[in-house]
Structures are given as C-alpha cells and as structure tokens.
C-alpha cells in the first residue's frame, strides 16, 4: 500500500474534489479543491500534489500537497463541484451559489458568477425571505443544478443571472401524522407520500379520474432491540415498513402547483391554471 501524506491546514474540511483531467488525456489527477465549514472564516482552496516520492533540497517530499490559492467563502461550504478545468461551483449554507474562476497565470481565485438567493424560505413563521442552505450541486456545462433545504431544485446556466427553471415548490409533513408527506411542483404534480405501516387503498382525492400510485422500497437493514414505536417511519429499519406509497392527488397534470397546506383531513392547493383544489376527506 502506498504511503499516505497528511497536511494539517487549521480548517475543518467539508468537501474535497479532484479537478477533472482533459478528455482523452493520460495524465493523472494533480489538482484538487477543498471547501471548509464551521470556521470563523471559510475558504475554497486549490491544491497541487506534484510528484509523490521526490525529495527536494530541504529534505521534504516534493509531492506533499501544496496550496495554490484560496478565496474566502461566505458561510459553510455545503457542496463543491468542478464546472470545467478553470471554474468551481460552491454551495453555501447561506443559500448562495458561487462560481469561482481559477487564474493559473497568477494563481488566484475570483468570483465569476453568483446567485446570492438561490435558496430561501418564505411564508408564515419566517421573514419575508430568509436564507435556506443549498445542500447540493451538480454540473454539466453549461448547466448547474442545485438543491436546498427550501425544497427547491434550481436549474442555472453559467451565462444567466437568474435561474432558468425552479422545480419541488413546497413540502409539508402532515402536522399530526408525520408518516404522511405532501409535495407540489412546478411540473403540475401534487403528491401524497405515505410511509405508514398499513397504507389502505384510498379513493381518488378529488373524485375525478383514476389514481396512480407508486411504491418505493426503503433501504432495509435489521437492527435488534430498537424501539420502533419511537422511530419515524422515514427512518425506520422495520421490514414491515418496507414500502412508501406515492399517490398523485390531481386527476391530471396541470400548470404549476405553487402552494399547498394540510390540516387534519383537509388539503388545499393553488395552481397557475387559475384553479384552487380543496378536499376535506384526505384519508377517507
């Protein structure tokens, strides 16, 4: 087994990513990026490893990873991805998404593009617009897709100042029965996610058309001596709770379903089709 080289950097590191090598290239990875979190000041940094095993004039290994450049990052780095050879996309706990550009001539990083309010909370119990952490990002040049704790999926393009598309508008657990989850989306879907142990067949919510259901399996692992009654159905390892039933609550796809709310057996949602849907028999 090859020797492992360690370097102490006085920062908690949340993410590490190798810079991709050019297509068709036979060279090995030599540069990687890191992001930090839970520090007074967080950074996105670029490092080079050089050739491991070669000894320099001071007796140290030339291959020890060396800092090329870094730049301050506002908030914790929640995710980090290379967009291409020169650009890195960072997701922040503040809800911001930033594209950093590497300048190899003088080994610096600068902000190339930034969406400061990519993810945010709205509605009762929160300010008019409070930040929500951006928890993940994936890149496929020229597109960037982000997800956040606000339940949104954003599609960005590097040359656009605003999101090209935003999807998964609201997510609500039933206030008194958290085995049931409800989601609405820009694609016109309104879904009921049922993780209860006994998911009986239910009639169509709005008594129109058919109902479509899908079953998803939990990842199951057996654990002994676990008090299942104290565990959420979404986290349970009980094989009896192996399936989640997903039911489409609207008779057919419509324009964007922008908002929903659920209380007891009642559900209401509003759409861009200029229609409001209401039911008082959610679990009948």
C-alpha positions as YAML, in Angstrom:
chain: A
units: angstrom
residues:
- id: 1
  name: UNK
  ca: [0.00, 0.00, 0.00]
- id: 2
  name: UNK
  ca: [1.35, 3.40, -0.97]
- id: 3
  name: UNK
  ca: [2.21, 5.90, 1.72]
- id: 4
  name: UNK
  ca: [-0.45, 8.46, 2.68]
- id: 5
  name: UNK
  ca: [0.64, 12.07, 3.06]
- id: 6
  name: UNK
  ca: [-1.07, 14.32, 5.60]
- id: 7
  name: UNK
  ca: [-1.05, 18.10, 5.83]
- id: 8
  name: UNK
  ca: [-2.67, 19.99, 8.69]
- id: 9
  name: UNK
  ca: [-4.49, 23.06, 7.41]
- id: 10
  name: UNK
  ca: [-6.12, 24.55, 10.55]
- id: 11
  name: UNK
  ca: [-9.58, 24.32, 8.97]
- id: 12
  name: UNK
  ca: [-12.43, 21.85, 9.14]
- id: 13
  name: UNK
  ca: [-12.77, 20.47, 5.61]
- id: 14
  name: UNK
  ca: [-16.30, 19.75, 4.43]
- id: 15
  name: UNK
  ca: [-15.71, 18.89, 0.75]
- id: 16
  name: UNK
  ca: [-12.84, 17.67, -1.44]
- id: 17
  name: UNK
  ca: [-12.96, 17.35, -5.24]
- id: 18
  name: UNK
  ca: [-10.35, 16.37, -7.84]
- id: 19
  name: UNK
  ca: [-10.07, 18.65, -10.84]
- id: 20
  name: UNK
  ca: [-11.05, 16.57, -13.89]
- id: 21
  name: UNK
  ca: [-8.34, 15.80, -16.40]
- id: 22
  name: UNK
  ca: [-8.90, 16.87, -20.04]
- id: 23
  name: UNK
  ca: [-10.86, 14.34, -22.15]
- id: 24
  name: UNK
  ca: [-8.56, 11.79, -23.75]
- id: 25
  name: UNK
  ca: [-5.66, 12.76, -21.53]
- id: 26
  name: UNK
  ca: [-3.47, 10.06, -20.00]
- id: 27
  name: UNK
  ca: [-2.22, 12.24, -17.17]
- id: 28
  name: UNK
  ca: [-3.23, 11.51, -13.59]
- id: 29
  name: UNK
  ca: [-5.06, 13.94, -11.34]
- id: 30
  name: UNK
  ca: [-2.72, 16.52, -9.83]
- id: 31
  name: UNK
  ca: [-5.01, 19.29, -8.57]
- id: 32
  name: UNK
  ca: [-7.90, 19.19, -6.15]
- id: 33
  name: UNK
  ca: [-10.21, 21.68, -4.45]
- id: 34
  name: UNK
  ca: [-11.40, 21.83, -0.86]
- id: 35
  name: UNK
  ca: [-14.13, 23.70, 0.96]
- id: 36
  name: UNK
  ca: [-14.28, 24.38, 4.69]
- id: 37
  name: UNK
  ca: [-17.04, 24.72, 7.26]
- id: 38
  name: UNK
  ca: [-17.68, 25.61, 10.90]
- id: 39
  name: UNK
  ca: [-14.78, 28.08, 10.97]
- id: 40
  name: UNK
  ca: [-14.73, 31.79, 11.74]
- id: 41
  name: UNK
  ca: [-13.73, 32.29, 8.12]
- id: 42
  name: UNK
  ca: [-14.34, 29.61, 5.49]
- id: 43
  name: UNK
  ca: [-12.40, 29.15, 2.26]
- id: 44
  name: UNK
  ca: [-12.49, 27.46, -1.11]
- id: 45
  name: UNK
  ca: [-8.93, 26.34, -1.87]
- id: 46
  name: UNK
  ca: [-6.97, 24.78, -4.72]
- id: 47
  name: UNK
  ca: [-4.11, 22.36, -4.02]
- id: 48
  name: UNK
  ca: [-1.44, 20.66, -6.12]
- id: 49
  name: UNK
  ca: [0.18, 17.32, -5.30]
- id: 50
  name: UNK
  ca: [3.03, 17.25, -7.82]
- id: 51
  name: UNK
  ca: [5.08, 14.02, -7.91]
- id: 52
  name: UNK
  ca: [4.98, 11.94, -4.74]
- id: 53
  name: UNK
  ca: [8.22, 10.46, -3.54]
- id: 54
  name: UNK
  ca: [10.71, 13.00, -4.92]
- id: 55
  name: UNK
  ca: [12.83, 14.69, -2.26]
- id: 56
  name: UNK
  ca: [13.56, 18.41, -2.58]
- id: 57
  name: UNK
  ca: [16.76, 20.23, -1.47]
- id: 58
  name: UNK
  ca: [15.38, 20.70, 2.06]
- id: 59
  name: UNK
  ca: [14.79, 17.01, 2.55]
- id: 60
  name: UNK
  ca: [10.99, 17.27, 2.25]
- id: 61
  name: UNK
  ca: [8.76, 15.49, -0.22]
- id: 62
  name: UNK
  ca: [8.02, 17.48, -3.35]
- id: 63
  name: UNK
  ca: [4.81, 15.52, -3.64]
- id: 64
  name: UNK
  ca: [3.29, 16.90, -0.44]
- id: 65
  name: UNK
  ca: [0.16, 18.77, -1.42]
- id: 66
  name: UNK
  ca: [0.79, 22.49, -1.66]
- id: 67
  name: UNK
  ca: [-1.73, 25.32, -1.54]
- id: 68
  name: UNK
  ca: [-2.02, 27.03, -4.92]
- id: 69
  name: UNK
  ca: [-4.60, 29.66, -3.96]
- id: 70
  name: UNK
  ca: [-7.71, 30.22, -1.89]
- id: 71
  name: UNK
  ca: [-10.59, 32.65, -1.52]
- id: 72
  name: UNK
  ca: [-12.96, 33.47, 1.33]
- id: 73
  name: UNK
  ca: [-16.36, 31.85, 1.18]
- id: 74
  name: UNK
  ca: [-19.39, 33.31, 2.97]
- id: 75
  name: UNK
  ca: [-21.00, 30.54, 5.02]
- id: 76
  name: UNK
  ca: [-20.19, 26.84, 5.22]
- id: 77
  name: UNK
  ca: [-19.27, 25.04, 2.00]
- id: 78
  name: UNK
  ca: [-22.11, 22.51, 1.68]
- id: 79
  name: UNK
  ca: [-21.05, 21.12, -1.70]
- id: 80
  name: UNK
  ca: [-18.31, 21.70, -4.24]
- id: 81
  name: UNK
  ca: [-18.06, 20.67, -7.91]
- id: 82
  name: UNK
  ca: [-15.76, 21.50, -10.82]
- id: 83
  name: UNK
  ca: [-17.71, 23.11, -13.64]
- id: 84
  name: UNK
  ca: [-14.77, 22.77, -16.04]
- id: 85
  name: UNK
  ca: [-10.98, 22.98, -15.87]
- id: 86
  name: UNK
  ca: [-10.98, 26.56, -14.61]
- id: 87
  name: UNK
  ca: [-14.28, 27.02, -12.74]
- id: 88
  name: UNK
  ca: [-15.53, 25.62, -9.42]
- id: 89
  name: UNK
  ca: [-19.12, 25.83, -8.16]
- id: 90
  name: UNK
  ca: [-19.67, 26.12, -4.40]
- id: 91
  name: UNK
  ca: [-22.95, 25.71, -2.48]
- id: 92
  name: UNK
  ca: [-23.29, 27.72, 0.72]
- id: 93
  name: UNK
  ca: [-25.20, 27.33, 3.96]
- id: 94
  name: UNK
  ca: [-26.44, 30.88, 3.31]
- id: 95
  name: UNK
  ca: [-28.35, 29.70, 0.22]
- id: 96
  name: UNK
  ca: [-25.86, 31.29, -2.16]
- id: 97
  name: UNK
  ca: [-24.33, 29.50, -5.17]
- id: 98
  name: UNK
  ca: [-20.99, 30.83, -6.42]
- id: 99
  name: UNK
  ca: [-18.85, 30.07, -9.47]
- id: 100
  name: UNK
  ca: [-15.16, 30.69, -8.79]
- id: 101
  name: UNK
  ca: [-12.67, 31.17, -11.63]
- id: 102
  name: UNK
  ca: [-9.08, 29.95, -11.31]
- id: 103
  name: UNK
  ca: [-6.40, 32.20, -12.88]
- id: 104
  name: UNK
  ca: [-3.38, 29.90, -13.39]
- id: 105
  name: UNK
  ca: [-1.07, 32.72, -14.51]
- id: 106
  name: UNK
  ca: [-1.01, 34.35, -11.07]
- id: 107
  name: UNK
  ca: [-2.59, 31.51, -9.07]
- id: 108
  name: UNK
  ca: [-5.66, 33.34, -7.77]
- id: 109
  name: UNK
  ca: [-9.35, 32.64, -7.49]
- id: 110
  name: UNK
  ca: [-12.08, 35.19, -8.26]
- id: 111
  name: UNK
  ca: [-15.89, 35.23, -8.31]
- id: 112
  name: UNK
  ca: [-17.07, 34.60, -11.86]
- id: 113
  name: UNK
  ca: [-20.84, 34.31, -11.21]
- id: 114
  name: UNK
  ca: [-23.02, 34.31, -8.11]
- id: 115
  name: UNK
  ca: [-26.67, 33.70, -7.27]
- id: 116
  name: UNK
  ca: [-26.99, 35.11, -3.76]
- id: 117
  name: UNK
  ca: [-30.58, 34.00, -3.08]
- id: 118
  name: UNK
  ca: [-30.67, 30.70, -4.91]
- id: 119
  name: UNK
  ca: [-32.41, 29.07, -1.95]
- id: 120
  name: UNK
  ca: [-34.63, 30.75, 0.62]
- id: 121
  name: UNK
  ca: [-37.60, 30.21, 2.94]
- id: 122
  name: UNK
  ca: [-40.85, 32.13, 2.65]
- id: 123
  name: UNK
  ca: [-44.21, 32.05, 4.34]
- id: 124
  name: UNK
  ca: [-45.56, 32.07, 7.91]
- id: 125
  name: UNK
  ca: [-43.01, 31.69, 10.67]
- id: 126
  name: UNK
  ca: [-40.14, 33.10, 8.62]
- id: 127
  name: UNK
  ca: [-39.16, 36.57, 7.45]
- id: 128
  name: UNK
  ca: [-40.32, 37.68, 4.04]
- id: 129
  name: UNK
  ca: [-37.29, 35.89, 2.57]
- id: 130
  name: UNK
  ca: [-34.82, 34.12, 4.87]
- id: 131
  name: UNK
  ca: [-31.90, 32.12, 3.54]
- id: 132
  name: UNK
  ca: [-32.07, 28.33, 3.26]
- id: 133
  name: UNK
  ca: [-28.90, 26.23, 2.95]
- id: 134
  name: UNK
  ca: [-28.02, 24.99, -0.52]
- id: 135
  name: UNK
  ca: [-27.23, 21.35, 0.18]
- id: 136
  name: UNK
  ca: [-26.08, 20.01, -3.17]
- id: 137
  name: UNK
  ca: [-24.92, 20.96, -6.64]
- id: 138
  name: UNK
  ca: [-24.24, 19.04, -9.86]
- id: 139
  name: UNK
  ca: [-22.69, 20.45, -13.05]
- id: 140
  name: UNK
  ca: [-22.96, 19.59, -16.72]
- id: 141
  name: UNK
  ca: [-21.52, 22.52, -18.67]
- id: 142
  name: UNK
  ca: [-23.24, 24.90, -19.34]
- id: 143
  name: UNK
  ca: [-25.88, 23.89, -16.77]
- id: 144
  name: UNK
  ca: [-25.78, 23.84, -12.97]
- id: 145
  name: UNK
  ca: [-28.46, 22.17, -10.84]
- id: 146
  name: UNK
  ca: [-28.80, 22.94, -7.13]
- id: 147
  name: UNK
  ca: [-30.98, 21.61, -4.31]
- id: 148
  name: UNK
  ca: [-31.66, 23.17, -0.94]
- id: 149
  name: UNK
  ca: [-33.47, 22.90, 2.36]
- id: 150
  name: UNK
  ca: [-36.25, 25.07, 0.94]
- id: 151
  name: UNK
  ca: [-37.38, 22.08, -1.14]
- id: 152
  name: UNK
  ca: [-36.42, 23.72, -4.45]
- id: 153
  name: UNK
  ca: [-34.43, 22.35, -7.34]
- id: 154
  name: UNK
  ca: [-32.88, 25.17, -9.39]
- id: 155
  name: UNK
  ca: [-31.51, 24.97, -12.91]
- id: 156
  name: UNK
  ca: [-28.91, 27.65, -13.68]
- id: 157
  name: UNK
  ca: [-26.80, 28.43, -16.72]
- id: 158
  name: UNK
  ca: [-23.40, 29.97, -16.27]
- id: 159
  name: UNK
  ca: [-24.25, 32.88, -18.58]
- id: 160
  name: UNK
  ca: [-27.65, 33.68, -16.97]
- id: 161
  name: UNK
  ca: [-28.20, 35.97, -13.98]
- id: 162
  name: UNK
  ca: [-31.42, 34.23, -12.92]
- id: 163
  name: UNK
  ca: [-32.49, 30.61, -12.59]
- id: 164
  name: UNK
  ca: [-33.63, 29.10, -15.88]
- id: 165
  name: UNK
  ca: [-36.12, 26.91, -14.05]
- id: 166
  name: UNK
  ca: [-37.20, 26.17, -10.48]
- id: 167
  name: UNK
  ca: [-38.94, 22.81, -9.51]
- id: 168
  name: UNK
  ca: [-40.41, 20.65, -5.78]
- id: 169
  name: UNK
  ca: [-42.32, 24.21, -4.72]
- id: 170
  name: UNK
  ca: [-43.43, 23.17, -1.27]
- id: 171
  name: UNK
  ca: [-43.01, 20.16, 1.01]
- id: 172
  name: UNK
  ca: [-45.30, 19.61, 4.02]
- id: 173
  name: UNK
  ca: [-45.46, 16.87, 6.62]
- id: 174
  name: UNK
  ca: [-48.94, 16.29, 7.98]
- id: 175
  name: UNK
  ca: [-48.94, 18.26, 11.27]
- id: 176
  name: UNK
  ca: [-50.40, 15.44, 13.39]
- id: 177
  name: UNK
  ca: [-49.48, 12.40, 11.28]
- id: 178
  name: UNK
  ca: [-45.88, 12.75, 10.06]
- id: 179
  name: UNK
  ca: [-45.99, 9.38, 8.31]
- id: 180
  name: UNK
  ca: [-47.70, 11.36, 5.53]
- id: 181
  name: UNK
  ca: [-45.81, 13.86, 3.36]
- id: 182
  name: UNK
  ca: [-47.26, 16.15, 0.68]
- id: 183
  name: UNK
  ca: [-45.37, 17.85, -2.17]
- id: 184
  name: UNK
  ca: [-46.30, 20.16, -5.02]
- id: 185
  name: UNK
  ca: [-44.20, 21.15, -8.00]
- id: 186
  name: UNK
  ca: [-43.85, 23.44, -10.99]
- id: 187
  name: UNK
  ca: [-44.49, 20.46, -13.28]
- id: 188
  name: UNK
  ca: [-48.11, 20.36, -12.08]
- id: 189
  name: UNK
  ca: [-47.76, 17.42, -9.72]
- id: 190
  name: UNK
  ca: [-49.33, 17.12, -6.27]
- id: 191
  name: UNK
  ca: [-48.11, 14.00, -4.48]
- id: 192
  name: UNK
  ca: [-49.01, 12.22, -1.27]
- id: 193
  name: UNK
  ca: [-46.10, 10.18, 0.18]
- id: 194
  name: UNK
  ca: [-47.50, 7.56, 2.59]
- id: 195
  name: UNK
  ca: [-44.94, 5.80, 4.80]
- id: 196
  name: UNK
  ca: [-47.44, 4.36, 7.31]
- id: 197
  name: UNK
  ca: [-47.28, 0.63, 8.06]
- id: 198
  name: UNK
  ca: [-50.75, -0.01, 6.70]
- id: 199
  name: UNK
  ca: [-51.44, 2.03, 3.58]
- id: 200
  name: UNK
  ca: [-55.04, 1.11, 2.66]
- id: 201
  name: UNK
  ca: [-56.43, 1.67, -0.79]
- id: 202
  name: UNK
  ca: [-57.96, 5.13, -0.87]
- id: 203
  name: UNK
  ca: [-60.39, 6.65, -3.34]
- id: 204
  name: UNK
  ca: [-59.27, 9.45, -5.63]
- id: 205
  name: UNK
  ca: [-58.85, 12.58, -3.59]
- id: 206
  name: UNK
  ca: [-60.92, 14.82, -5.80]
- id: 207
  name: UNK
  ca: [-63.23, 12.09, -7.12]
- id: 208
  name: UNK
  ca: [-62.15, 12.71, -10.70]
- id: 209
  name: UNK
  ca: [-60.46, 10.24, -12.99]
- id: 210
  name: UNK
  ca: [-58.16, 7.48, -11.84]
- id: 211
  name: UNK
  ca: [-55.44, 7.49, -9.30]
- id: 212
  name: UNK
  ca: [-51.87, 6.44, -9.87]
- id: 213
  name: UNK
  ca: [-49.69, 5.03, -7.13]
- id: 214
  name: UNK
  ca: [-46.06, 4.01, -6.97]
- id: 215
  name: UNK
  ca: [-44.26, 2.02, -4.29]
- id: 216
  name: UNK
  ca: [-40.70, 2.79, -3.27]
- id: 217
  name: UNK
  ca: [-38.63, 0.49, -1.08]
- id: 218
  name: UNK
  ca: [-36.71, 1.75, 1.92]
- id: 219
  name: UNK
  ca: [-33.14, 0.62, 2.34]
- id: 220
  name: UNK
  ca: [-33.66, -2.11, 4.91]
- id: 221
  name: UNK
  ca: [-31.16, -3.31, 7.47]
- id: 222
  name: UNK
  ca: [-32.09, -5.38, 10.51]
- id: 223
  name: UNK
  ca: [-31.35, -3.92, 13.89]
- id: 224
  name: UNK
  ca: [-32.09, -5.70, 17.13]
- id: 225
  name: UNK
  ca: [-33.54, -4.18, 20.27]
- id: 226
  name: UNK
  ca: [-34.73, -0.98, 18.60]
- id: 227
  name: UNK
  ca: [-37.93, 0.58, 19.89]
- id: 228
  name: UNK
  ca: [-39.68, 1.07, 16.56]
- id: 229
  name: UNK
  ca: [-42.53, 2.97, 18.17]
- id: 230
  name: UNK
  ca: [-40.11, 5.80, 18.92]
- id: 231
  name: UNK
  ca: [-38.69, 5.98, 15.39]
- id: 232
  name: UNK
  ca: [-40.08, 7.99, 12.49]
- id: 233
  name: UNK
  ca: [-41.39, 5.89, 9.62]
- id: 234
  name: UNK
  ca: [-38.96, 7.72, 7.33]
- id: 235
  name: UNK
  ca: [-36.00, 6.44, 9.39]
- id: 236
  name: UNK
  ca: [-37.35, 3.06, 10.45]
- id: 237
  name: UNK
  ca: [-35.47, -0.18, 9.77]
- id: 238
  name: UNK
  ca: [-38.56, -2.32, 10.40]
- id: 239
  name: UNK
  ca: [-39.14, -4.58, 7.36]
- id: 240
  name: UNK
  ca: [-42.87, -4.11, 7.92]
- id: 241
  name: UNK
  ca: [-42.37, -0.53, 6.80]
- id: 242
  name: UNK
  ca: [-40.64, -1.58, 3.61]
- id: 243
  name: UNK
  ca: [-42.69, 0.48, 1.17]
- id: 244
  name: UNK
  ca: [-43.68, 4.09, 0.61]
- id: 245
  name: UNK
  ca: [-46.85, 4.61, -1.38]
- id: 246
  name: UNK
  ca: [-46.75, 7.66, -3.63]
- id: 247
  name: UNK
  ca: [-50.12, 8.83, -4.89]
- id: 248
  name: UNK
  ca: [-50.80, 11.53, -7.47]
- id: 249
  name: UNK
  ca: [-53.64, 13.55, -5.97]
- id: 250
  name: UNK
  ca: [-54.69, 15.52, -9.04]
- id: 251
  name: UNK
  ca: [-56.68, 13.78, -11.79]
- id: 252
  name: UNK
  ca: [-54.28, 15.01, -14.47]
- id: 253
  name: UNK
  ca: [-51.21, 17.17, -14.82]
- id: 254
  name: UNK
  ca: [-51.93, 20.88, -14.82]
- id: 255
  name: UNK
  ca: [-49.85, 24.04, -14.80]
- id: 256
  name: UNK
  ca: [-47.56, 24.73, -11.87]
- id: 257
  name: UNK
  ca: [-48.97, 23.80, -8.44]
- id: 258
  name: UNK
  ca: [-47.49, 26.66, -6.44]
- id: 259
  name: UNK
  ca: [-48.64, 26.06, -2.88]
- id: 260
  name: UNK
  ca: [-50.38, 23.59, -0.61]
- id: 261
  name: UNK
  ca: [-51.44, 23.32, 3.00]
- id: 262
  name: UNK
  ca: [-52.79, 20.43, 5.02]
- id: 263
  name: UNK
  ca: [-54.62, 20.38, 8.35]
- id: 264
  name: UNK
  ca: [-56.41, 17.34, 9.74]
- id: 265
  name: UNK
  ca: [-58.33, 15.71, 6.85]
- id: 266
  name: UNK
  ca: [-58.28, 18.92, 4.79]
- id: 267
  name: UNK
  ca: [-55.94, 19.86, 1.94]
- id: 268
  name: UNK
  ca: [-55.91, 22.96, -0.25]
- id: 269
  name: UNK
  ca: [-53.63, 23.82, -3.18]
- id: 270
  name: UNK
  ca: [-53.41, 26.62, -5.74]
- id: 271
  name: UNK
  ca: [-52.20, 26.46, -9.33]
- id: 272
  name: UNK
  ca: [-51.16, 28.60, -12.26]
- id: 273
  name: UNK
  ca: [-54.18, 27.14, -14.08]
- id: 274
  name: UNK
  ca: [-56.24, 29.66, -12.08]
- id: 275
  name: UNK
  ca: [-57.79, 26.82, -10.07]
- id: 276
  name: UNK
  ca: [-57.91, 26.07, -6.34]
- id: 277
  name: UNK
  ca: [-58.34, 22.43, -5.30]
- id: 278
  name: UNK
  ca: [-59.82, 21.57, -1.88]
- id: 279
  name: UNK
  ca: [-60.63, 18.30, -0.14]
- id: 280
  name: UNK
  ca: [-61.97, 17.57, 3.36]
- id: 281
  name: UNK
  ca: [-61.60, 13.79, 3.03]
- id: 282
  name: UNK
  ca: [-57.86, 13.35, 2.82]
- id: 283
  name: UNK
  ca: [-57.73, 9.92, 4.46]
- id: 284
  name: UNK
  ca: [-61.14, 8.51, 3.54]
...
